[in-house]
mmCIF file of C-alpha atoms and ligand atoms in Angstrom:
data_model
loop_
_atom_site.group_PDB
_atom_site.id
_atom_site.type_symbol
_atom_site.label_atom_id
_atom_site.label_comp_id
_atom_site.label_asym_id
_atom_site.label_seq_id
_atom_site.Cartn_x
_atom_site.Cartn_y
_atom_site.Cartn_z
ATOM 1 C CA UNK A 26 -0.385 -14.478 11.534
ATOM 2 C CA UNK A 27 -1.420 -14.656 7.893
ATOM 3 C CA UNK A 28 0.608 -13.211 5.039
ATOM 4 C CA UNK A 29 -0.721 -12.422 1.582
ATOM 5 C CA UNK A 30 1.534 -11.333 -1.230
ATOM 6 C CA UNK A 31 0.408 -8.696 -3.692
ATOM 7 C CA UNK A 32 2.511 -9.494 -6.752
ATOM 8 C CA UNK A 33 3.082 -6.322 -8.755
ATOM 9 C CA UNK A 34 6.695 -6.720 -9.847
ATOM 10 C CA UNK A 35 8.844 -3.974 -8.343
ATOM 11 C CA UNK A 36 5.783 -2.657 -6.511
ATOM 12 C CA UNK A 37 5.004 -5.976 -4.766
ATOM 13 C CA UNK A 38 4.265 -6.022 -1.042
ATOM 14 C CA UNK A 39 2.797 -8.174 1.701
ATOM 15 C CA UNK A 40 -0.361 -7.870 3.739
ATOM 16 C CA UNK A 41 0.005 -9.217 7.285
ATOM 17 C CA UNK A 42 -3.116 -10.054 9.281
ATOM 18 C CA UNK A 43 -2.839 -11.034 12.921
ATOM 19 C CA UNK A 44 -2.634 -9.894 16.515
ATOM 20 C CA UNK A 45 0.176 -8.045 18.339
ATOM 21 C CA UNK A 46 0.968 -6.340 15.041
ATOM 22 C CA UNK A 47 0.817 -2.746 16.224
ATOM 23 C CA UNK A 48 3.675 -3.028 18.685
ATOM 24 C CA UNK A 49 5.539 -5.463 16.442
ATOM 25 C CA UNK A 50 5.524 -3.382 13.245
ATOM 26 C CA UNK A 51 9.352 -3.065 13.025
ATOM 27 C CA UNK A 52 9.603 -6.875 12.659
ATOM 28 C CA UNK A 53 7.401 -6.656 9.562
ATOM 29 C CA UNK A 54 9.352 -3.687 8.210
ATOM 30 C CA UNK A 55 12.582 -5.638 8.475
ATOM 31 C CA UNK A 56 14.079 -6.138 5.028
ATOM 32 C CA UNK A 57 11.231 -4.153 3.421
ATOM 33 C CA UNK A 58 11.864 -0.584 4.540
ATOM 34 C CA UNK A 59 15.096 0.661 5.993
ATOM 35 C CA UNK A 60 14.128 3.695 8.064
ATOM 36 C CA UNK A 61 15.375 5.339 11.198
ATOM 37 C CA UNK A 62 12.404 7.656 11.385
ATOM 38 C CA UNK A 63 8.727 7.497 10.427
ATOM 39 C CA UNK A 64 5.792 9.925 10.491
ATOM 40 C CA UNK A 65 2.518 8.438 11.687
ATOM 41 C CA UNK A 66 -0.586 10.046 10.196
ATOM 42 C CA UNK A 67 -3.706 9.411 12.229
ATOM 43 C CA UNK A 68 -6.792 11.135 13.620
ATOM 44 C CA UNK A 69 -7.293 12.076 17.256
ATOM 45 C CA UNK A 70 -9.755 9.243 17.915
ATOM 46 C CA UNK A 71 -7.614 6.389 16.560
ATOM 47 C CA UNK A 72 -4.426 8.084 17.705
ATOM 48 C CA UNK A 73 -5.795 8.184 21.250
ATOM 49 C CA UNK A 74 -6.372 4.431 21.142
ATOM 50 C CA UNK A 75 -3.374 2.989 19.301
ATOM 51 C CA UNK A 76 -0.634 5.548 18.784
ATOM 52 C CA UNK A 77 1.213 4.680 21.993
ATOM 53 C CA UNK A 78 1.343 0.972 21.223
ATOM 54 C CA UNK A 79 2.671 1.631 17.704
ATOM 55 C CA UNK A 80 5.233 4.158 18.934
ATOM 56 C CA UNK A 81 6.381 1.850 21.734
ATOM 57 C CA UNK A 82 7.307 -0.906 19.248
ATOM 58 C CA UNK A 83 9.106 1.574 16.990
ATOM 59 C CA UNK A 84 11.013 3.031 19.922
ATOM 60 C CA UNK A 85 12.102 -0.425 21.097
ATOM 61 C CA UNK A 86 13.493 -1.044 17.601
ATOM 62 C CA UNK A 87 15.369 2.263 17.622
ATOM 63 C CA UNK A 88 13.084 3.930 15.059
ATOM 64 C CA UNK A 89 12.225 7.540 15.796
ATOM 65 C CA UNK A 90 8.606 8.522 15.217
ATOM 66 C CA UNK A 91 6.531 11.661 15.089
ATOM 67 C CA UNK A 92 2.803 11.986 14.579
ATOM 68 C CA UNK A 93 0.669 14.134 12.315
ATOM 69 C CA UNK A 94 -2.844 14.299 13.721
ATOM 70 C CA UNK A 95 -5.466 15.128 11.119
ATOM 71 C CA UNK A 96 -9.149 15.896 11.678
ATOM 72 C CA UNK A 97 -11.419 12.863 11.516
ATOM 73 C CA UNK A 98 -14.248 12.585 9.005
ATOM 74 C CA UNK A 99 -15.010 12.559 5.306
ATOM 75 C CA UNK A 100 -15.359 16.372 5.296
ATOM 76 C CA UNK A 101 -11.627 16.642 6.000
ATOM 77 C CA UNK A 102 -10.607 14.275 3.216
ATOM 78 C CA UNK A 103 -9.463 17.183 1.094
ATOM 79 C CA UNK A 104 -6.466 19.058 -0.268
ATOM 80 C CA UNK A 105 -6.308 21.264 2.840
ATOM 81 C CA UNK A 106 -5.486 18.178 4.934
ATOM 82 C CA UNK A 107 -2.858 17.124 2.394
ATOM 83 C CA UNK A 108 -1.301 20.563 2.751
ATOM 84 C CA UNK A 109 -1.260 20.184 6.544
ATOM 85 C CA UNK A 110 0.662 16.913 6.140
ATOM 86 C CA UNK A 111 3.110 18.555 3.707
ATOM 87 C CA UNK A 112 3.624 21.522 6.065
ATOM 88 C CA UNK A 113 4.481 19.122 8.891
ATOM 89 C CA UNK A 114 6.895 17.120 6.750
ATOM 90 C CA UNK A 115 8.635 20.214 5.392
ATOM 91 C CA UNK A 116 8.939 21.690 8.903
ATOM 92 C CA UNK A 117 10.775 18.537 9.888
ATOM 93 C CA UNK A 118 13.095 18.470 6.862
ATOM 94 C CA UNK A 119 11.551 15.192 5.767
ATOM 95 C CA UNK A 120 13.553 13.208 3.211
ATOM 96 C CA UNK A 121 12.466 10.915 0.373
ATOM 97 C CA UNK A 122 13.353 7.669 2.145
ATOM 98 C CA UNK A 123 11.522 8.024 5.443
ATOM 99 C CA UNK A 124 8.030 6.531 5.313
ATOM 100 C CA UNK A 125 4.608 7.685 6.366
ATOM 101 C CA UNK A 126 2.453 5.284 8.340
ATOM 102 C CA UNK A 127 -1.318 5.527 7.898
ATOM 103 C CA UNK A 128 -2.881 4.500 11.215
ATOM 104 C CA UNK A 129 -6.665 4.436 10.935
ATOM 105 C CA UNK A 130 -9.600 3.684 8.684
ATOM 106 C CA UNK A 131 -10.062 4.185 4.973
ATOM 107 C CA UNK A 132 -10.111 7.980 5.100
ATOM 108 C CA UNK A 133 -6.756 8.216 6.891
ATOM 109 C CA UNK A 134 -5.351 5.550 4.540
ATOM 110 C CA UNK A 135 -6.517 7.290 1.352
ATOM 111 C CA UNK A 136 -5.233 10.690 2.509
ATOM 112 C CA UNK A 137 -1.871 9.381 3.713
ATOM 113 C CA UNK A 138 -1.378 7.339 0.547
ATOM 114 C CA UNK A 139 -2.000 10.392 -1.609
ATOM 115 C CA UNK A 140 0.308 12.566 0.503
ATOM 116 C CA UNK A 141 2.989 9.866 0.116
ATOM 117 C CA UNK A 142 2.364 9.620 -3.637
ATOM 118 C CA UNK A 143 2.870 13.319 -4.177
ATOM 119 C CA UNK A 144 5.378 14.502 -1.545
ATOM 120 C CA UNK A 145 8.774 14.835 -3.270
ATOM 121 C CA UNK A 146 7.234 12.852 -6.179
ATOM 122 C CA UNK A 147 6.692 9.833 -3.968
ATOM 123 C CA UNK A 148 7.874 8.574 -0.590
ATOM 124 C CA UNK A 149 7.196 5.113 0.924
ATOM 125 C CA UNK A 150 4.138 4.493 3.080
ATOM 126 C CA UNK A 151 2.740 1.719 5.229
ATOM 127 C CA UNK A 152 -0.928 1.002 5.764
ATOM 128 C CA UNK A 153 -1.962 0.080 9.312
ATOM 129 C CA UNK A 154 -5.750 -0.231 8.924
ATOM 130 C CA UNK A 155 -7.849 -0.225 12.090
ATOM 131 C CA UNK A 156 -11.318 -0.809 10.611
ATOM 132 C CA UNK A 157 -12.716 -3.944 8.988
ATOM 133 C CA UNK A 158 -13.600 -1.975 5.850
ATOM 134 C CA UNK A 159 -10.043 -0.682 5.463
ATOM 135 C CA UNK A 160 -8.593 -4.154 6.139
ATOM 136 C CA UNK A 161 -10.632 -5.870 3.428
ATOM 137 C CA UNK A 162 -10.669 -3.081 0.885
ATOM 138 C CA UNK A 163 -9.056 0.349 0.922
ATOM 139 C CA UNK A 164 -5.678 -0.491 2.501
ATOM 140 C CA UNK A 165 -4.904 -2.977 -0.277
ATOM 141 C CA UNK A 166 -4.536 -2.124 -3.951
ATOM 142 C CA UNK A 167 -3.030 1.356 -3.971
ATOM 143 C CA UNK A 168 -6.057 3.573 -4.601
ATOM 144 C CA UNK A 169 -5.273 6.850 -2.840
ATOM 145 C CA UNK A 170 -6.871 10.264 -2.986
ATOM 146 C CA UNK A 171 -9.033 13.002 -1.590
ATOM 147 C CA UNK A 172 -12.405 14.533 -2.381
ATOM 148 C CA UNK A 173 -13.155 17.720 -4.332
ATOM 149 C CA UNK A 174 -16.261 19.802 -3.534
ATOM 150 C CA UNK A 175 -17.683 18.522 -6.840
ATOM 151 C CA UNK A 176 -17.117 14.832 -6.179
ATOM 152 C CA UNK A 177 -15.660 12.088 -4.027
ATOM 153 C CA UNK A 178 -12.132 10.813 -4.747
ATOM 154 C CA UNK A 179 -11.799 13.102 -7.764
ATOM 155 C CA UNK A 180 -8.149 13.822 -6.954
ATOM 156 C CA UNK A 181 -5.845 10.872 -6.458
ATOM 157 C CA UNK A 182 -3.254 8.429 -7.660
ATOM 158 C CA UNK A 183 -2.609 4.722 -7.873
ATOM 159 C CA UNK A 184 0.271 4.361 -5.427
ATOM 160 C CA UNK A 185 1.010 1.089 -3.681
ATOM 161 C CA UNK A 186 2.016 0.884 -0.025
ATOM 162 C CA UNK A 187 5.229 -0.964 0.898
ATOM 163 C CA UNK A 188 3.486 -2.990 3.566
ATOM 164 C CA UNK A 189 -0.004 -3.505 4.990
ATOM 165 C CA UNK A 190 -0.205 -4.550 8.643
ATOM 166 C CA UNK A 191 -3.703 -5.327 9.925
ATOM 167 C CA UNK A 192 -4.029 -5.979 13.656
ATOM 168 C CA UNK A 193 -7.440 -7.582 14.239
ATOM 169 C CA UNK A 194 -7.143 -6.600 17.912
ATOM 170 C CA UNK A 195 -8.019 -3.043 16.842
ATOM 171 C CA UNK A 196 -11.439 -4.210 15.659
ATOM 172 C CA UNK A 197 -12.670 -4.708 19.210
ATOM 173 C CA UNK A 198 -12.936 -0.926 19.578
ATOM 174 C CA UNK A 199 -14.902 -0.608 16.348
ATOM 175 C CA UNK A 200 -18.620 0.162 16.879
ATOM 176 C CA UNK A 201 -20.667 -2.954 15.942
ATOM 177 C CA UNK A 202 -22.510 -0.893 13.317
ATOM 178 C CA UNK A 203 -19.195 -0.405 11.464
ATOM 179 C CA UNK A 204 -18.506 -4.159 11.505
ATOM 180 C CA UNK A 205 -21.994 -4.721 10.070
ATOM 181 C CA UNK A 206 -21.481 -2.119 7.324
ATOM 182 C CA UNK A 207 -18.098 -3.612 6.386
ATOM 183 C CA UNK A 208 -19.734 -7.043 6.154
ATOM 184 C CA UNK A 209 -21.411 -5.860 2.955
ATOM 185 C CA UNK A 210 -17.958 -5.629 1.317
ATOM 186 C CA UNK A 211 -16.969 -9.000 2.797
ATOM 187 C CA UNK A 212 -20.135 -10.604 1.397
ATOM 188 C CA UNK A 213 -19.341 -8.865 -1.910
ATOM 189 C CA UNK A 214 -16.058 -10.796 -2.143
ATOM 190 C CA UNK A 215 -18.000 -14.051 -1.703
ATOM 191 C CA UNK A 216 -20.445 -13.009 -4.422
ATOM 192 C CA UNK A 217 -17.827 -11.990 -6.986
ATOM 193 C CA UNK A 218 -14.987 -14.363 -6.281
ATOM 194 C CA UNK A 219 -15.448 -17.242 -3.901
ATOM 195 C CA UNK A 220 -18.471 -19.494 -3.290
ATOM 196 C CA UNK A 221 -16.552 -21.140 -0.407
ATOM 197 C CA UNK A 222 -16.152 -17.797 1.363
ATOM 198 C CA UNK A 223 -19.887 -17.231 0.927
ATOM 199 C CA UNK A 224 -20.594 -20.712 2.422
ATOM 200 C CA UNK A 225 -18.195 -19.941 5.288
ATOM 201 C CA UNK A 226 -20.042 -16.700 5.996
ATOM 202 C CA UNK A 227 -23.370 -18.532 5.959
ATOM 203 C CA UNK A 228 -22.097 -20.899 8.674
ATOM 204 C CA UNK A 229 -19.856 -18.559 10.706
ATOM 205 C CA UNK A 230 -21.588 -15.190 10.392
ATOM 206 C CA UNK A 231 -22.281 -14.804 14.103
ATOM 207 C CA UNK A 232 -18.628 -15.485 14.969
ATOM 208 C CA UNK A 233 -17.481 -12.799 12.537
ATOM 209 C CA UNK A 234 -20.024 -10.309 13.883
ATOM 210 C CA UNK A 235 -18.849 -11.045 17.443
ATOM 211 C CA UNK A 236 -15.324 -10.112 16.219
ATOM 212 C CA UNK A 237 -14.004 -13.617 16.931
ATOM 213 C CA UNK A 238 -10.317 -13.307 16.017
ATOM 214 C CA UNK A 239 -9.950 -16.648 14.210
ATOM 215 C CA UNK A 240 -13.054 -16.091 12.088
ATOM 216 C CA UNK A 241 -12.045 -12.506 11.345
ATOM 217 C CA UNK A 242 -8.518 -13.452 10.323
ATOM 218 C CA UNK A 243 -9.812 -16.137 7.979
ATOM 219 C CA UNK A 244 -12.329 -13.805 6.368
ATOM 220 C CA UNK A 245 -9.985 -10.807 6.052
ATOM 221 C CA UNK A 246 -7.234 -12.976 4.567
ATOM 222 C CA UNK A 247 -9.609 -14.498 2.016
ATOM 223 C CA UNK A 248 -10.925 -11.055 0.982
ATOM 224 C CA UNK A 249 -7.340 -9.819 0.567
ATOM 225 C CA UNK A 250 -6.423 -12.890 -1.500
ATOM 226 C CA UNK A 251 -9.356 -12.286 -3.829
ATOM 227 C CA UNK A 252 -8.499 -8.596 -4.119
ATOM 228 C CA UNK A 253 -4.809 -9.440 -4.671
ATOM 229 C CA UNK A 254 -5.618 -11.693 -7.632
ATOM 230 C CA UNK A 255 -7.771 -8.975 -9.223
ATOM 231 C CA UNK A 256 -5.301 -6.125 -8.592
ATOM 232 C CA UNK A 257 -2.399 -8.230 -9.883
ATOM 233 C CA UNK A 258 -4.283 -8.659 -13.152
ATOM 234 C CA UNK A 259 -5.453 -5.085 -13.502
ATOM 235 C CA UNK A 260 -3.692 -2.657 -11.163
ATOM 236 C CA UNK A 261 -5.103 0.520 -12.722
ATOM 237 C CA UNK A 262 -8.687 -0.565 -13.333
ATOM 238 C CA UNK A 263 -8.534 -0.776 -17.094
ATOM 239 C CA UNK A 264 -10.878 -3.787 -16.986
ATOM 240 C CA UNK A 265 -11.396 -6.608 -14.495
ATOM 241 C CA UNK A 266 -10.669 -4.540 -11.342
ATOM 242 C CA UNK A 267 -14.049 -2.899 -11.892
ATOM 243 C CA UNK A 268 -15.583 -6.190 -10.718
ATOM 244 C CA UNK A 269 -14.786 -4.954 -7.188
ATOM 245 C CA UNK A 270 -17.482 -2.363 -7.833
ATOM 246 C CA UNK A 271 -20.222 -5.008 -7.690
ATOM 247 C CA UNK A 272 -23.228 -3.375 -6.017
ATOM 248 C CA UNK A 273 -21.525 0.009 -6.099
ATOM 249 C CA UNK A 274 -23.269 1.607 -9.105
ATOM 250 C CA UNK A 275 -26.645 1.627 -7.408
ATOM 251 C CA UNK A 276 -24.953 1.765 -3.988
ATOM 252 C CA UNK A 277 -23.164 5.025 -4.831
ATOM 253 C CA UNK A 278 -26.350 6.435 -6.308
ATOM 254 C CA UNK A 279 -28.195 5.611 -3.060
ATOM 255 C CA UNK A 280 -25.460 7.261 -0.984
ATOM 256 C CA UNK A 281 -25.479 10.321 -3.204
ATOM 257 C CA UNK A 282 -29.272 10.634 -3.328
ATOM 258 C CA UNK A 283 -29.260 10.520 0.476
ATOM 259 C CA UNK A 284 -26.508 13.166 0.512
ATOM 260 C CA UNK A 285 -24.246 10.677 2.314
ATOM 261 C CA UNK A 286 -26.335 11.017 5.482
ATOM 262 C CA UNK A 287 -28.923 8.271 5.100
ATOM 263 C CA UNK A 288 -26.693 5.224 4.719
ATOM 264 C CA UNK A 289 -23.141 4.179 5.510
ATOM 265 C CA UNK A 290 -21.179 3.128 2.432
ATOM 266 C CA UNK A 291 -21.516 -0.593 3.238
ATOM 267 C CA UNK A 292 -25.254 -0.305 3.842
ATOM 268 C CA UNK A 293 -25.729 1.363 0.462
ATOM 269 C CA UNK A 294 -23.560 -1.315 -1.183
ATOM 270 C CA UNK A 295 -25.761 -4.020 0.394
ATOM 271 C CA UNK A 296 -28.816 -2.439 -1.260
ATOM 272 C CA UNK A 297 -26.907 -2.042 -4.526
ATOM 273 C CA UNK A 298 -25.907 -5.718 -4.472
ATOM 274 C CA UNK A 299 -29.524 -6.781 -3.985
ATOM 275 C CA UNK A 300 -30.569 -4.683 -6.977
ATOM 276 C CA UNK A 301 -27.665 -5.909 -9.143
ATOM 277 C CA UNK A 302 -28.378 -9.555 -8.276
ATOM 278 C CA UNK A 303 -32.107 -9.200 -8.897
ATOM 279 C CA UNK A 304 -31.293 -7.560 -12.225
ATOM 280 C CA UNK A 305 -28.949 -10.454 -13.047
ATOM 281 C CA UNK A 306 -31.807 -12.870 -12.330
ATOM 282 C CA UNK A 307 -34.352 -10.902 -14.366
ATOM 283 C CA UNK A 308 -31.984 -10.902 -17.321
ATOM 284 C CA UNK A 309 -31.544 -14.666 -17.004
ATOM 285 C CA UNK A 310 -27.896 -14.569 -15.929
ATOM 286 C CA UNK A 311 -28.420 -16.306 -12.584
ATOM 287 C CA UNK A 312 -30.956 -18.591 -10.906
ATOM 288 C CA UNK A 313 -33.526 -17.286 -8.414
ATOM 289 C CA UNK A 314 -31.768 -18.813 -5.397
ATOM 290 C CA UNK A 315 -28.831 -16.389 -5.879
ATOM 291 C CA UNK A 316 -30.702 -13.183 -4.895
ATOM 292 C CA UNK A 317 -32.511 -15.152 -2.186
ATOM 293 C CA UNK A 318 -29.274 -16.394 -0.565
ATOM 294 C CA UNK A 319 -27.768 -12.911 -0.825
ATOM 295 C CA UNK A 320 -30.785 -11.259 0.787
ATOM 296 C CA UNK A 321 -30.854 -13.855 3.584
ATOM 297 C CA UNK A 322 -27.230 -13.326 4.577
ATOM 298 C CA UNK A 323 -27.481 -9.524 4.336
ATOM 299 C CA UNK A 324 -30.559 -9.682 6.552
ATOM 300 C CA UNK A 325 -28.777 -11.928 9.076
ATOM 301 C CA UNK A 326 -25.842 -9.500 9.110
ATOM 302 C CA UNK A 327 -28.241 -6.681 10.001
ATOM 303 C CA UNK A 328 -27.845 -4.802 6.727
ATOM 304 C CA UNK A 329 -30.770 -2.859 5.241
ATOM 305 C CA UNK A 330 -33.046 -4.395 2.621
ATOM 306 C CA UNK A 331 -35.194 -1.393 1.795
ATOM 307 C CA UNK A 332 -34.520 2.197 0.814
ATOM 308 C CA UNK A 333 -36.932 5.046 1.584
ATOM 309 C CA UNK A 334 -35.547 7.252 -1.190
ATOM 310 C CA UNK A 335 -37.574 7.424 -4.373
ATOM 311 C CA UNK A 336 -36.372 5.473 -7.420
ATOM 312 C CA UNK A 337 -36.442 8.797 -9.324
ATOM 313 C CA UNK A 338 -33.786 10.316 -7.051
ATOM 314 C CA UNK A 339 -31.623 7.271 -7.409
ATOM 315 C CA UNK A 340 -32.049 7.251 -11.194
ATOM 316 C CA UNK A 341 -30.847 10.835 -11.342
ATOM 317 C CA UNK A 342 -27.710 9.922 -9.385
ATOM 318 C CA UNK A 343 -27.066 6.828 -11.550
ATOM 319 C CA UNK A 344 -27.218 9.056 -14.640
ATOM 320 C CA UNK A 345 -24.340 11.211 -13.410
ATOM 321 C CA UNK A 346 -22.168 8.217 -12.414
ATOM 322 C CA UNK A 347 -18.620 9.070 -13.486
ATOM 323 C CA UNK A 348 -18.052 5.515 -14.733
ATOM 324 C CA UNK A 349 -20.762 5.883 -17.398
ATOM 325 C CA UNK A 350 -19.763 5.948 -21.064
ATOM 326 C CA UNK A 351 -22.421 7.599 -23.253
ATOM 327 C CA UNK A 352 -25.751 5.891 -22.604
ATOM 328 C CA UNK A 353 -24.050 2.694 -21.456
ATOM 329 C CA UNK A 354 -22.794 1.773 -18.039
ATOM 330 C CA UNK A 355 -20.303 -0.977 -17.231
ATOM 331 C CA UNK A 356 -22.471 -3.005 -14.928
ATOM 332 C CA UNK A 357 -21.395 -5.920 -12.735
ATOM 333 C CA UNK A 358 -23.709 -8.938 -12.982
ATOM 334 C CA UNK A 359 -23.505 -12.297 -11.214
ATOM 335 C CA UNK A 360 -24.071 -15.654 -12.864
ATOM 336 C CA UNK A 361 -23.742 -17.712 -9.691
ATOM 337 C CA UNK A 362 -22.468 -17.182 -6.161
ATOM 338 C CA UNK A 363 -18.728 -16.645 -6.525
ATOM 339 C CA UNK A 364 -18.852 -15.665 -10.199
ATOM 340 C CA UNK A 365 -19.420 -12.180 -11.553
ATOM 341 C CA UNK A 366 -18.842 -10.494 -14.879
ATOM 342 C CA UNK A 367 -18.787 -6.985 -16.335
ATOM 343 C CA UNK A 368 -21.036 -6.096 -19.219
ATOM 344 C CA UNK A 369 -21.888 -2.759 -20.818
ATOM 345 C CA UNK A 370 -25.536 -2.112 -20.205
ATOM 346 C CA UNK A 371 -27.945 0.349 -21.795
ATOM 347 C CA UNK A 372 -28.840 2.960 -19.253
ATOM 348 C CA UNK A 373 -32.407 3.130 -20.518
ATOM 349 C CA UNK A 374 -33.013 -0.581 -19.825
ATOM 350 C CA UNK A 375 -31.402 -0.150 -16.465
ATOM 351 C CA UNK A 376 -33.646 2.730 -15.499
ATOM 352 C CA UNK A 377 -36.626 0.708 -16.587
ATOM 353 C CA UNK A 378 -35.767 -2.194 -14.330
ATOM 354 C CA UNK A 379 -34.767 -0.181 -11.290
ATOM 355 C CA UNK A 380 -38.274 0.491 -10.034
ATOM 356 C CA UNK A 381 -39.017 -3.255 -9.923
ATOM 357 C CA UNK A 382 -36.336 -4.123 -7.379
ATOM 358 C CA UNK A 383 -37.350 -5.409 -3.949
ATOM 359 C CA UNK A 384 -35.402 -2.625 -2.224
ATOM 360 C CA UNK A 385 -38.231 -0.226 -3.159
ATOM 361 C CA UNK A 386 -41.114 -2.421 -2.032
HETATM 362 N N1 LIG B 401 -12.313 -0.378 -3.742
HETATM 363 C C1 LIG B 401 -12.208 -0.890 -5.041
HETATM 364 C C2 LIG B 401 -10.823 -0.996 -5.540
HETATM 365 O O1 LIG B 401 -9.888 -0.944 -4.777
HETATM 366 O O2 LIG B 401 -10.647 -1.127 -6.728
#
């Protein structure tokens, strides 16, 4: 088992990555959360697969558990679902010390975290991510929230979990296409923070895609270490944390222009990273081998390299990006593999360059 510490003073916590974690959760809670009851928030799909194993371990340790089953899918990541969770907790006379456990992917994690942040002004919660994307990204760092009809994640809070427990055994039930999509975020960590991780992925990609446990644990732990260092420096995204958004400006615009139906998040991020790296090269920030190596590994991972949407649609979506300030956008560039930087960029120049990217050819 691997353990990564997220050092945030009084809000510090550990991320555990390993096997046999679901039924052994009480061991990890020991000394971190004193609780004789917990509420597990999950969806029917994940609950059907892993709830029993989690509950068995809790029962053996004398911890009572109940479950709150929410509807799966992005369309239910809203305030109505938060209210359902609150109704359940209130019906059970929930107190401020008993934790919630988020069992599932990023949507369940974000919703549960926000419910925990706001119920009785904050109760503890534990992240038990069951997707690769949630393990390397959303379960760590305390971003919680739900969508509003006018935009994704518009309502939320920074609220850190007390523990993250990632059981790589759960990834064997993940559809291969989800592993592939999450690989875009994994490759992102190599691009922004660790040339060695990128090299490792170049040599062990097939093992990771086959969900080999040793390769997965190494990769997930490294991604969490990179994220930990960034979050420790800038918990609330006042500056450097935005580097985690590498590939996301154009990626989000692609998702939005396709009305979230054309590409999975990771697939759109892969396209956004290609564009951002090609832009970095055109502006003279990185050498030509950087976009080439990126495109090769994305291709090997099975991620898309072309978008059928028109550049005009994507430009429109970039223009309404909520992270834009006036005509400038804080853009993430790379100067070599493993090194990225944030620089305000004139939107007009950006629009100009967009049509030249290989993703449109
Ligand atoms: N997913 C980006 C972040 O946690 O900041």
